[in-house]
Amino acid sequence: MPLRLVPFLLLILILLSKFTYSNLCIPLKLQRRFTKQGILGPGYHPILGNMPEIDRLFAEAQLKSVSFGHRILHRVAPFYYHWSIKYGKTFVYWFGSTPRVVISDPDMIKEVLMNTGGSYDHIGFNPQARLLFGQGLVGPVGEKWAIHQRIANQAFTMERIRGWIPEIGESTAKMLDAWEEIRGGREEFEVEVQKELHGLSADIISRTAFGSSFE
Protein backbone atom coordinates (compact mmCIF):
# COMPACT_ATOMS: atom_id res chain seq x y z
CA MET A 1 0.00 0.00 0.00
CA PRO A 2 1.45 3.42 -0.97
CA LEU A 3 2.27 5.57 2.05
CA ARG A 4 0.33 8.49 0.61
CA LEU A 5 -2.90 6.52 1.04
CA VAL A 6 -2.40 6.08 4.78
CA PRO A 7 -3.52 9.60 5.80
CA PHE A 8 -6.56 9.30 3.55
CA LEU A 9 -7.56 5.96 5.08
CA LEU A 10 -7.00 7.31 8.60
CA LEU A 11 -9.24 10.24 7.79
CA ILE A 12 -11.98 7.91 6.56
CA LEU A 13 -11.59 5.78 9.67
CA ILE A 14 -11.86 8.83 11.95
CA LEU A 15 -14.95 10.13 10.16
CA LEU A 16 -16.57 6.71 10.24
CA SER A 17 -15.81 6.37 13.95
CA LYS A 18 -17.33 9.80 14.70
CA PHE A 19 -20.40 8.99 12.64
CA THR A 20 -20.89 5.65 14.40
CA TYR A 21 -20.38 7.21 17.82
CA SER A 22 -22.84 10.06 17.15
CA ASN A 23 -25.54 8.03 15.42
CA LEU A 24 -25.32 4.72 17.26
CA CYS A 25 -23.35 4.73 20.51
CA ILE A 26 -24.68 7.96 22.03
CA PRO A 27 -28.38 7.42 21.12
CA LEU A 28 -28.37 3.84 22.43
CA LYS A 29 -26.67 4.98 25.63
CA LEU A 30 -29.27 7.72 26.11
CA GLN A 31 -32.07 5.27 25.37
CA ARG A 32 -30.83 2.96 28.15
CA ARG A 33 -30.74 5.90 30.56
CA PHE A 34 -34.29 6.91 29.68
CA THR A 35 -35.44 3.32 30.18
CA LYS A 36 -33.82 3.18 33.62
CA GLN A 37 -35.77 6.32 34.55
CA GLY A 38 -39.01 4.70 33.38
CA ILE A 39 -39.33 6.87 30.27
CA LEU A 40 -40.22 4.58 27.40
CA GLY A 41 -40.95 5.15 23.76
CA PRO A 42 -40.51 3.76 20.27
CA GLY A 43 -37.05 2.30 19.86
CA TYR A 44 -34.24 4.25 18.25
CA HIS A 45 -33.41 3.53 14.63
CA PRO A 46 -30.00 4.64 13.34
CA ILE A 47 -29.76 7.92 11.42
CA LEU A 48 -33.51 8.50 10.81
CA GLY A 49 -34.76 7.82 14.31
CA ASN A 50 -38.57 7.57 14.38
CA MET A 51 -39.23 9.92 11.46
CA PRO A 52 -40.41 7.13 9.10
CA GLU A 53 -42.92 6.00 11.73
CA ILE A 54 -44.16 9.57 12.22
CA ASP A 55 -44.58 10.00 8.45
CA ARG A 56 -46.47 6.69 8.27
CA LEU A 57 -48.82 7.65 11.12
CA PHE A 58 -49.55 11.02 9.51
CA ALA A 59 -50.24 9.34 6.15
CA GLU A 60 -52.62 6.84 7.79
CA ALA A 61 -54.39 9.62 9.69
CA GLN A 62 -55.00 11.60 6.48
CA LEU A 63 -56.78 8.61 4.95
CA LYS A 64 -59.36 8.45 7.76
CA SER A 65 -62.42 10.67 7.94
CA VAL A 66 -62.77 13.09 10.85
CA SER A 67 -66.05 13.20 12.73
CA PHE A 68 -67.44 16.56 13.86
CA GLY A 69 -66.27 17.25 17.42
CA HIS A 70 -63.29 18.13 19.56
CA ARG A 71 -61.51 14.76 19.41
CA ILE A 72 -58.99 15.66 16.72
CA LEU A 73 -55.70 14.69 18.38
CA HIS A 74 -55.48 11.43 16.44
CA ARG A 75 -55.60 13.50 13.23
CA VAL A 76 -53.40 16.52 13.99
CA ALA A 77 -50.77 14.69 16.09
CA PRO A 78 -51.20 10.97 15.41
CA PHE A 79 -47.74 10.05 16.72
CA TYR A 80 -48.51 11.65 20.09
CA TYR A 81 -51.96 10.07 20.19
CA HIS A 82 -50.70 6.53 19.57
CA TRP A 83 -47.47 6.68 21.56
CA SER A 84 -49.04 8.35 24.61
CA ILE A 85 -51.53 5.49 24.78
CA LYS A 86 -48.82 2.87 24.35
CA TYR A 87 -45.98 4.36 26.44
CA GLY A 88 -47.74 6.76 28.81
CA LYS A 89 -48.12 10.53 28.96
CA THR A 90 -44.36 10.99 29.31
CA PHE A 91 -42.36 9.30 26.59
CA VAL A 92 -39.34 9.81 24.36
CA TYR A 93 -39.07 9.59 20.60
CA TRP A 94 -36.19 10.23 18.22
CA PHE A 95 -35.84 13.02 15.68
CA GLY A 96 -32.90 11.58 13.81
CA SER A 97 -30.30 10.90 16.50
CA THR A 98 -31.74 13.56 18.83
CA PRO A 99 -34.15 12.44 21.58
CA ARG A 100 -37.29 14.47 22.25
CA VAL A 101 -39.08 13.99 25.55
CA VAL A 102 -42.83 14.58 25.52
CA ILE A 103 -44.42 15.67 28.81
CA SER A 104 -48.02 16.45 29.79
CA ASP A 105 -47.84 16.71 33.59
CA PRO A 106 -48.80 20.32 34.53
CA ASP A 107 -46.07 20.60 37.19
CA MET A 108 -43.40 19.43 34.76
CA ILE A 109 -44.65 21.80 32.07
CA LYS A 110 -44.58 24.67 34.57
CA GLU A 111 -41.01 23.82 35.52
CA VAL A 112 -39.91 23.85 31.88
CA LEU A 113 -41.71 27.09 31.05
CA MET A 114 -40.67 28.95 34.20
CA ASN A 115 -37.04 27.84 34.26
CA THR A 116 -34.76 30.71 33.23
CA GLY A 117 -31.42 29.01 33.72
CA GLY A 118 -31.29 27.46 30.27
CA SER A 119 -31.58 23.91 31.65
CA TYR A 120 -34.20 22.96 29.07
CA ASP A 121 -33.37 23.37 25.41
CA HIS A 122 -36.10 24.25 22.94
CA ILE A 123 -36.63 22.87 19.48
CA GLY A 124 -35.40 25.38 16.94
CA PHE A 125 -37.56 26.52 14.03
CA ASN A 126 -36.83 25.80 10.40
CA PRO A 127 -36.39 28.95 8.23
CA GLN A 128 -40.03 28.98 7.09
CA ALA A 129 -41.42 28.65 10.63
CA ARG A 130 -39.02 31.34 11.87
CA LEU A 131 -40.57 33.79 9.41
CA LEU A 132 -44.00 33.00 10.86
CA PHE A 133 -43.16 33.07 14.58
CA GLY A 134 -40.34 35.62 14.55
CA GLN A 135 -37.91 35.94 17.45
CA GLY A 136 -40.37 36.36 20.29
CA LEU A 137 -40.60 34.04 23.29
CA VAL A 138 -41.26 30.94 21.18
CA GLY A 139 -38.46 31.23 18.63
CA PRO A 140 -35.18 31.85 20.49
CA VAL A 141 -33.12 29.06 22.02
CA GLY A 142 -30.33 28.92 24.55
CA GLU A 143 -29.24 32.12 26.28
CA LYS A 144 -31.44 34.37 24.14
CA TRP A 145 -34.52 32.36 25.17
CA ALA A 146 -33.48 32.56 28.84
CA ILE A 147 -33.26 36.38 28.60
CA HIS A 148 -36.69 36.65 26.97
CA GLN A 149 -38.15 34.28 29.55
CA ARG A 150 -36.80 36.31 32.46
CA ILE A 151 -38.38 39.46 31.00
CA ALA A 152 -41.72 37.69 30.48
CA ASN A 153 -41.71 36.28 34.01
CA GLN A 154 -41.46 39.79 35.42
CA ALA A 155 -44.42 40.94 33.34
CA PHE A 156 -46.66 37.96 34.14
CA THR A 157 -46.41 37.70 37.90
CA MET A 158 -49.39 36.27 39.79
CA GLU A 159 -50.13 39.63 41.39
CA ARG A 160 -50.37 41.36 38.02
CA ILE A 161 -52.55 38.62 36.57
CA ARG A 162 -54.93 38.90 39.52
CA GLY A 163 -55.19 42.61 38.78
CA TRP A 164 -56.32 41.85 35.24
CA ILE A 165 -59.31 39.77 36.34
CA PRO A 166 -61.84 42.67 36.21
CA GLU A 167 -60.78 43.60 32.65
CA ILE A 168 -60.83 39.97 31.53
CA GLY A 169 -64.28 39.46 33.08
CA GLU A 170 -65.61 42.65 31.47
CA SER A 171 -64.39 41.64 28.02
CA THR A 172 -65.81 38.12 28.39
CA ALA A 173 -69.17 39.42 29.63
CA LYS A 174 -69.31 41.80 26.67
CA MET A 175 -68.78 38.90 24.25
CA LEU A 176 -71.44 36.76 25.97
CA ASP A 177 -73.93 39.65 25.86
CA ALA A 178 -73.32 39.97 22.13
CA TRP A 179 -73.98 36.24 21.77
CA GLU A 180 -77.27 36.62 23.63
CA GLU A 181 -78.33 39.32 21.19
CA ILE A 182 -77.48 37.04 18.27
CA ARG A 183 -79.37 34.16 19.89
CA GLY A 184 -82.53 36.24 20.16
CA GLY A 185 -84.28 33.71 22.41
CA ARG A 186 -83.63 30.77 20.10
CA GLU A 187 -82.55 27.39 21.45
CA GLU A 188 -79.77 27.02 18.89
CA PHE A 189 -77.66 29.52 16.97
CA GLU A 190 -74.31 29.65 15.19
CA VAL A 191 -71.30 31.90 15.69
CA GLU A 192 -67.83 31.82 14.21
CA VAL A 193 -66.01 30.85 17.40
CA GLN A 194 -62.50 31.42 16.07
CA LYS A 195 -63.33 34.98 15.07
CA GLU A 196 -65.09 35.66 18.36
CA LEU A 197 -62.21 34.35 20.48
CA HIS A 198 -59.73 36.30 18.35
CA GLY A 199 -61.70 39.46 19.10
CA LEU A 200 -61.91 38.53 22.79
CA SER A 201 -58.14 38.04 23.00
CA ALA A 202 -57.49 41.35 21.25
CA ASP A 203 -59.89 43.18 23.58
CA ILE A 204 -58.32 41.65 26.71
CA ILE A 205 -54.82 42.56 25.54
CA SER A 206 -55.96 46.08 24.72
CA ARG A 207 -57.60 46.58 28.11
CA THR A 208 -54.80 45.09 30.20
CA ALA A 209 -51.85 46.51 28.25
CA PHE A 210 -53.20 49.87 27.07
CA GLY A 211 -56.20 50.56 29.31
CA SER A 212 -58.73 50.92 26.49
CA SER A 213 -61.16 48.75 24.59
CA PHE A 214 -60.04 47.11 21.35
CA GLU A 215 -63.04 48.61 19.57
Tab-separated table of C-alpha atoms in Angstrom:
chain	number	residue	atom	x	y	z
A	1	MET	CA	0.000	0.000	0.000
A	2	PRO	CA	1.453	3.417	-0.968
A	3	LEU	CA	2.267	5.568	2.049
A	4	ARG	CA	0.333	8.489	0.611
A	5	LEU	CA	-2.904	6.523	1.041
A	6	VAL	CA	-2.398	6.075	4.783
A	7	PRO	CA	-3.520	9.597	5.803
A	8	PHE	CA	-6.565	9.296	3.552
A	9	LEU	CA	-7.555	5.957	5.075
A	10	LEU	CA	-6.998	7.313	8.597
A	11	LEU	CA	-9.236	10.242	7.789
A	12	ILE	CA	-11.977	7.913	6.556
A	13	LEU	CA	-11.588	5.779	9.673
A	14	ILE	CA	-11.856	8.826	11.951
A	15	LEU	CA	-14.952	10.134	10.165
A	16	LEU	CA	-16.567	6.708	10.241
A	17	SER	CA	-15.808	6.371	13.950
A	18	LYS	CA	-17.332	9.804	14.700
A	19	PHE	CA	-20.404	8.989	12.644
A	20	THR	CA	-20.890	5.647	14.405
A	21	TYR	CA	-20.380	7.213	17.820
A	22	SER	CA	-22.838	10.061	17.154
A	23	ASN	CA	-25.536	8.030	15.415
A	24	LEU	CA	-25.324	4.723	17.263
A	25	CYS	CA	-23.355	4.727	20.511
A	26	ILE	CA	-24.681	7.957	22.034
A	27	PRO	CA	-28.383	7.417	21.121
A	28	LEU	CA	-28.375	3.835	22.428
A	29	LYS	CA	-26.665	4.977	25.631
A	30	LEU	CA	-29.273	7.715	26.113
A	31	GLN	CA	-32.072	5.267	25.372
A	32	ARG	CA	-30.833	2.958	28.148
A	33	ARG	CA	-30.739	5.904	30.557
A	34	PHE	CA	-34.289	6.912	29.676
A	35	THR	CA	-35.440	3.322	30.176
A	36	LYS	CA	-33.820	3.178	33.623
A	37	GLN	CA	-35.769	6.317	34.550
A	38	GLY	CA	-39.010	4.700	33.382
A	39	ILE	CA	-39.329	6.869	30.272
A	40	LEU	CA	-40.220	4.577	27.401
A	41	GLY	CA	-40.953	5.148	23.758
A	42	PRO	CA	-40.506	3.762	20.265
A	43	GLY	CA	-37.047	2.304	19.861
A	44	TYR	CA	-34.240	4.254	18.246
A	45	HIS	CA	-33.411	3.535	14.629
A	46	PRO	CA	-30.000	4.642	13.344
A	47	ILE	CA	-29.759	7.918	11.418
A	48	LEU	CA	-33.509	8.496	10.809
A	49	GLY	CA	-34.760	7.817	14.313
A	50	ASN	CA	-38.566	7.570	14.380
A	51	MET	CA	-39.226	9.921	11.463
A	52	PRO	CA	-40.405	7.133	9.095
A	53	GLU	CA	-42.922	6.005	11.728
A	54	ILE	CA	-44.160	9.570	12.216
A	55	ASP	CA	-44.581	10.000	8.451
A	56	ARG	CA	-46.470	6.691	8.265
A	57	LEU	CA	-48.819	7.648	11.122
A	58	PHE	CA	-49.549	11.021	9.506
A	59	ALA	CA	-50.244	9.344	6.155
A	60	GLU	CA	-52.615	6.839	7.790
A	61	ALA	CA	-54.393	9.624	9.688
A	62	GLN	CA	-54.998	11.602	6.483
A	63	LEU	CA	-56.784	8.609	4.954
A	64	LYS	CA	-59.362	8.452	7.757
A	65	SER	CA	-62.418	10.669	7.936
A	66	VAL	CA	-62.772	13.088	10.849
A	67	SER	CA	-66.051	13.204	12.734
A	68	PHE	CA	-67.436	16.556	13.862
A	69	GLY	CA	-66.265	17.254	17.419
A	70	HIS	CA	-63.292	18.128	19.561
A	71	ARG	CA	-61.511	14.763	19.411
A	72	ILE	CA	-58.988	15.659	16.722
A	73	LEU	CA	-55.704	14.688	18.383
A	74	HIS	CA	-55.480	11.430	16.445
A	75	ARG	CA	-55.599	13.503	13.226
A	76	VAL	CA	-53.403	16.519	13.991
A	77	ALA	CA	-50.772	14.691	16.088
A	78	PRO	CA	-51.196	10.973	15.414
A	79	PHE	CA	-47.745	10.049	16.723
A	80	TYR	CA	-48.513	11.651	20.095
A	81	TYR	CA	-51.958	10.068	20.189
A	82	HIS	CA	-50.699	6.527	19.569
A	83	TRP	CA	-47.469	6.683	21.560
A	84	SER	CA	-49.039	8.346	24.609
A	85	ILE	CA	-51.534	5.486	24.776
A	86	LYS	CA	-48.821	2.867	24.352
A	87	TYR	CA	-45.983	4.359	26.437
A	88	GLY	CA	-47.736	6.763	28.813
A	89	LYS	CA	-48.120	10.534	28.963
A	90	THR	CA	-44.356	10.990	29.313
A	91	PHE	CA	-42.365	9.296	26.585
A	92	VAL	CA	-39.344	9.815	24.365
A	93	TYR	CA	-39.069	9.592	20.598
A	94	TRP	CA	-36.193	10.233	18.224
A	95	PHE	CA	-35.838	13.018	15.675
A	96	GLY	CA	-32.899	11.576	13.813
A	97	SER	CA	-30.299	10.905	16.498
A	98	THR	CA	-31.742	13.559	18.835
A	99	PRO	CA	-34.153	12.442	21.584
A	100	ARG	CA	-37.291	14.470	22.251
A	101	VAL	CA	-39.081	13.988	25.550
A	102	VAL	CA	-42.829	14.585	25.522
A	103	ILE	CA	-44.421	15.673	28.812
A	104	SER	CA	-48.017	16.446	29.794
A	105	ASP	CA	-47.845	16.709	33.592
A	106	PRO	CA	-48.800	20.315	34.534
A	107	ASP	CA	-46.074	20.600	37.192
A	108	MET	CA	-43.397	19.432	34.762
A	109	ILE	CA	-44.654	21.803	32.068
A	110	LYS	CA	-44.582	24.668	34.565
A	111	GLU	CA	-41.005	23.816	35.522
A	112	VAL	CA	-39.905	23.850	31.881
A	113	LEU	CA	-41.707	27.095	31.054
A	114	MET	CA	-40.667	28.949	34.196
A	115	ASN	CA	-37.041	27.838	34.257
A	116	THR	CA	-34.761	30.713	33.232
A	117	GLY	CA	-31.415	29.005	33.716
A	118	GLY	CA	-31.294	27.456	30.270
A	119	SER	CA	-31.580	23.909	31.646
A	120	TYR	CA	-34.202	22.962	29.067
A	121	ASP	CA	-33.373	23.371	25.414
A	122	HIS	CA	-36.097	24.253	22.939
A	123	ILE	CA	-36.626	22.873	19.482
A	124	GLY	CA	-35.395	25.384	16.939
A	125	PHE	CA	-37.556	26.518	14.030
A	126	ASN	CA	-36.835	25.800	10.401
A	127	PRO	CA	-36.388	28.950	8.232
A	128	GLN	CA	-40.033	28.975	7.087
A	129	ALA	CA	-41.419	28.649	10.631
A	130	ARG	CA	-39.022	31.342	11.866
A	131	LEU	CA	-40.572	33.791	9.408
A	132	LEU	CA	-44.004	33.001	10.861
A	133	PHE	CA	-43.163	33.074	14.581
A	134	GLY	CA	-40.339	35.619	14.554
A	135	GLN	CA	-37.913	35.940	17.453
A	136	GLY	CA	-40.372	36.355	20.294
A	137	LEU	CA	-40.599	34.038	23.292
A	138	VAL	CA	-41.258	30.942	21.176
A	139	GLY	CA	-38.459	31.233	18.633
A	140	PRO	CA	-35.177	31.848	20.490
A	141	VAL	CA	-33.117	29.061	22.022
A	142	GLY	CA	-30.335	28.921	24.551
A	143	GLU	CA	-29.240	32.117	26.285
A	144	LYS	CA	-31.445	34.371	24.136
A	145	TRP	CA	-34.518	32.362	25.167
A	146	ALA	CA	-33.484	32.561	28.844
A	147	ILE	CA	-33.260	36.375	28.601
A	148	HIS	CA	-36.689	36.653	26.967
A	149	GLN	CA	-38.152	34.283	29.550
A	150	ARG	CA	-36.797	36.314	32.462
A	151	ILE	CA	-38.375	39.459	31.002
A	152	ALA	CA	-41.721	37.692	30.481
A	153	ASN	CA	-41.711	36.276	34.006
A	154	GLN	CA	-41.455	39.788	35.424
A	155	ALA	CA	-44.416	40.943	33.344
A	156	PHE	CA	-46.664	37.962	34.137
A	157	THR	CA	-46.406	37.700	37.901
A	158	MET	CA	-49.388	36.267	39.787
A	159	GLU	CA	-50.127	39.634	41.390
A	160	ARG	CA	-50.370	41.363	38.023
A	161	ILE	CA	-52.548	38.615	36.565
A	162	ARG	CA	-54.934	38.904	39.524
A	163	GLY	CA	-55.188	42.613	38.783
A	164	TRP	CA	-56.317	41.851	35.241
A	165	ILE	CA	-59.310	39.767	36.340
A	166	PRO	CA	-61.835	42.670	36.205
A	167	GLU	CA	-60.779	43.601	32.649
A	168	ILE	CA	-60.833	39.965	31.529
A	169	GLY	CA	-64.284	39.465	33.083
A	170	GLU	CA	-65.605	42.649	31.471
A	171	SER	CA	-64.385	41.640	28.018
A	172	THR	CA	-65.811	38.125	28.389
A	173	ALA	CA	-69.173	39.423	29.634
A	174	LYS	CA	-69.309	41.796	26.669
A	175	MET	CA	-68.780	38.901	24.253
A	176	LEU	CA	-71.438	36.761	25.974
A	177	ASP	CA	-73.932	39.649	25.864
A	178	ALA	CA	-73.317	39.966	22.135
A	179	TRP	CA	-73.983	36.239	21.771
A	180	GLU	CA	-77.266	36.617	23.629
A	181	GLU	CA	-78.329	39.321	21.190
A	182	ILE	CA	-77.476	37.044	18.268
A	183	ARG	CA	-79.365	34.165	19.892
A	184	GLY	CA	-82.525	36.237	20.155
A	185	GLY	CA	-84.281	33.711	22.414
A	186	ARG	CA	-83.628	30.769	20.097
A	187	GLU	CA	-82.548	27.394	21.451
A	188	GLU	CA	-79.771	27.023	18.886
A	189	PHE	CA	-77.655	29.515	16.965
A	190	GLU	CA	-74.312	29.652	15.187
A	191	VAL	CA	-71.301	31.901	15.691
A	192	GLU	CA	-67.827	31.819	14.208
A	193	VAL	CA	-66.012	30.851	17.404
A	194	GLN	CA	-62.497	31.420	16.070
A	195	LYS	CA	-63.326	34.983	15.067
A	196	GLU	CA	-65.091	35.664	18.363
A	197	LEU	CA	-62.206	34.354	20.483
A	198	HIS	CA	-59.728	36.298	18.353
A	199	GLY	CA	-61.703	39.455	19.104
A	200	LEU	CA	-61.909	38.529	22.790
A	201	SER	CA	-58.140	38.036	22.997
A	202	ALA	CA	-57.495	41.345	21.249
A	203	ASP	CA	-59.887	43.181	23.583
A	204	ILE	CA	-58.319	41.647	26.715
A	205	ILE	CA	-54.821	42.562	25.544
A	206	SER	CA	-55.955	46.081	24.715
A	207	ARG	CA	-57.600	46.583	28.114
A	208	THR	CA	-54.795	45.089	30.202
A	209	ALA	CA	-51.852	46.513	28.254
A	210	PHE	CA	-53.201	49.872	27.069
A	211	GLY	CA	-56.195	50.558	29.312
A	212	SER	CA	-58.726	50.921	26.487
A	213	SER	CA	-61.159	48.747	24.594
A	214	PHE	CA	-60.039	47.111	21.347
A	215	GLU	CA	-63.040	48.612	19.572
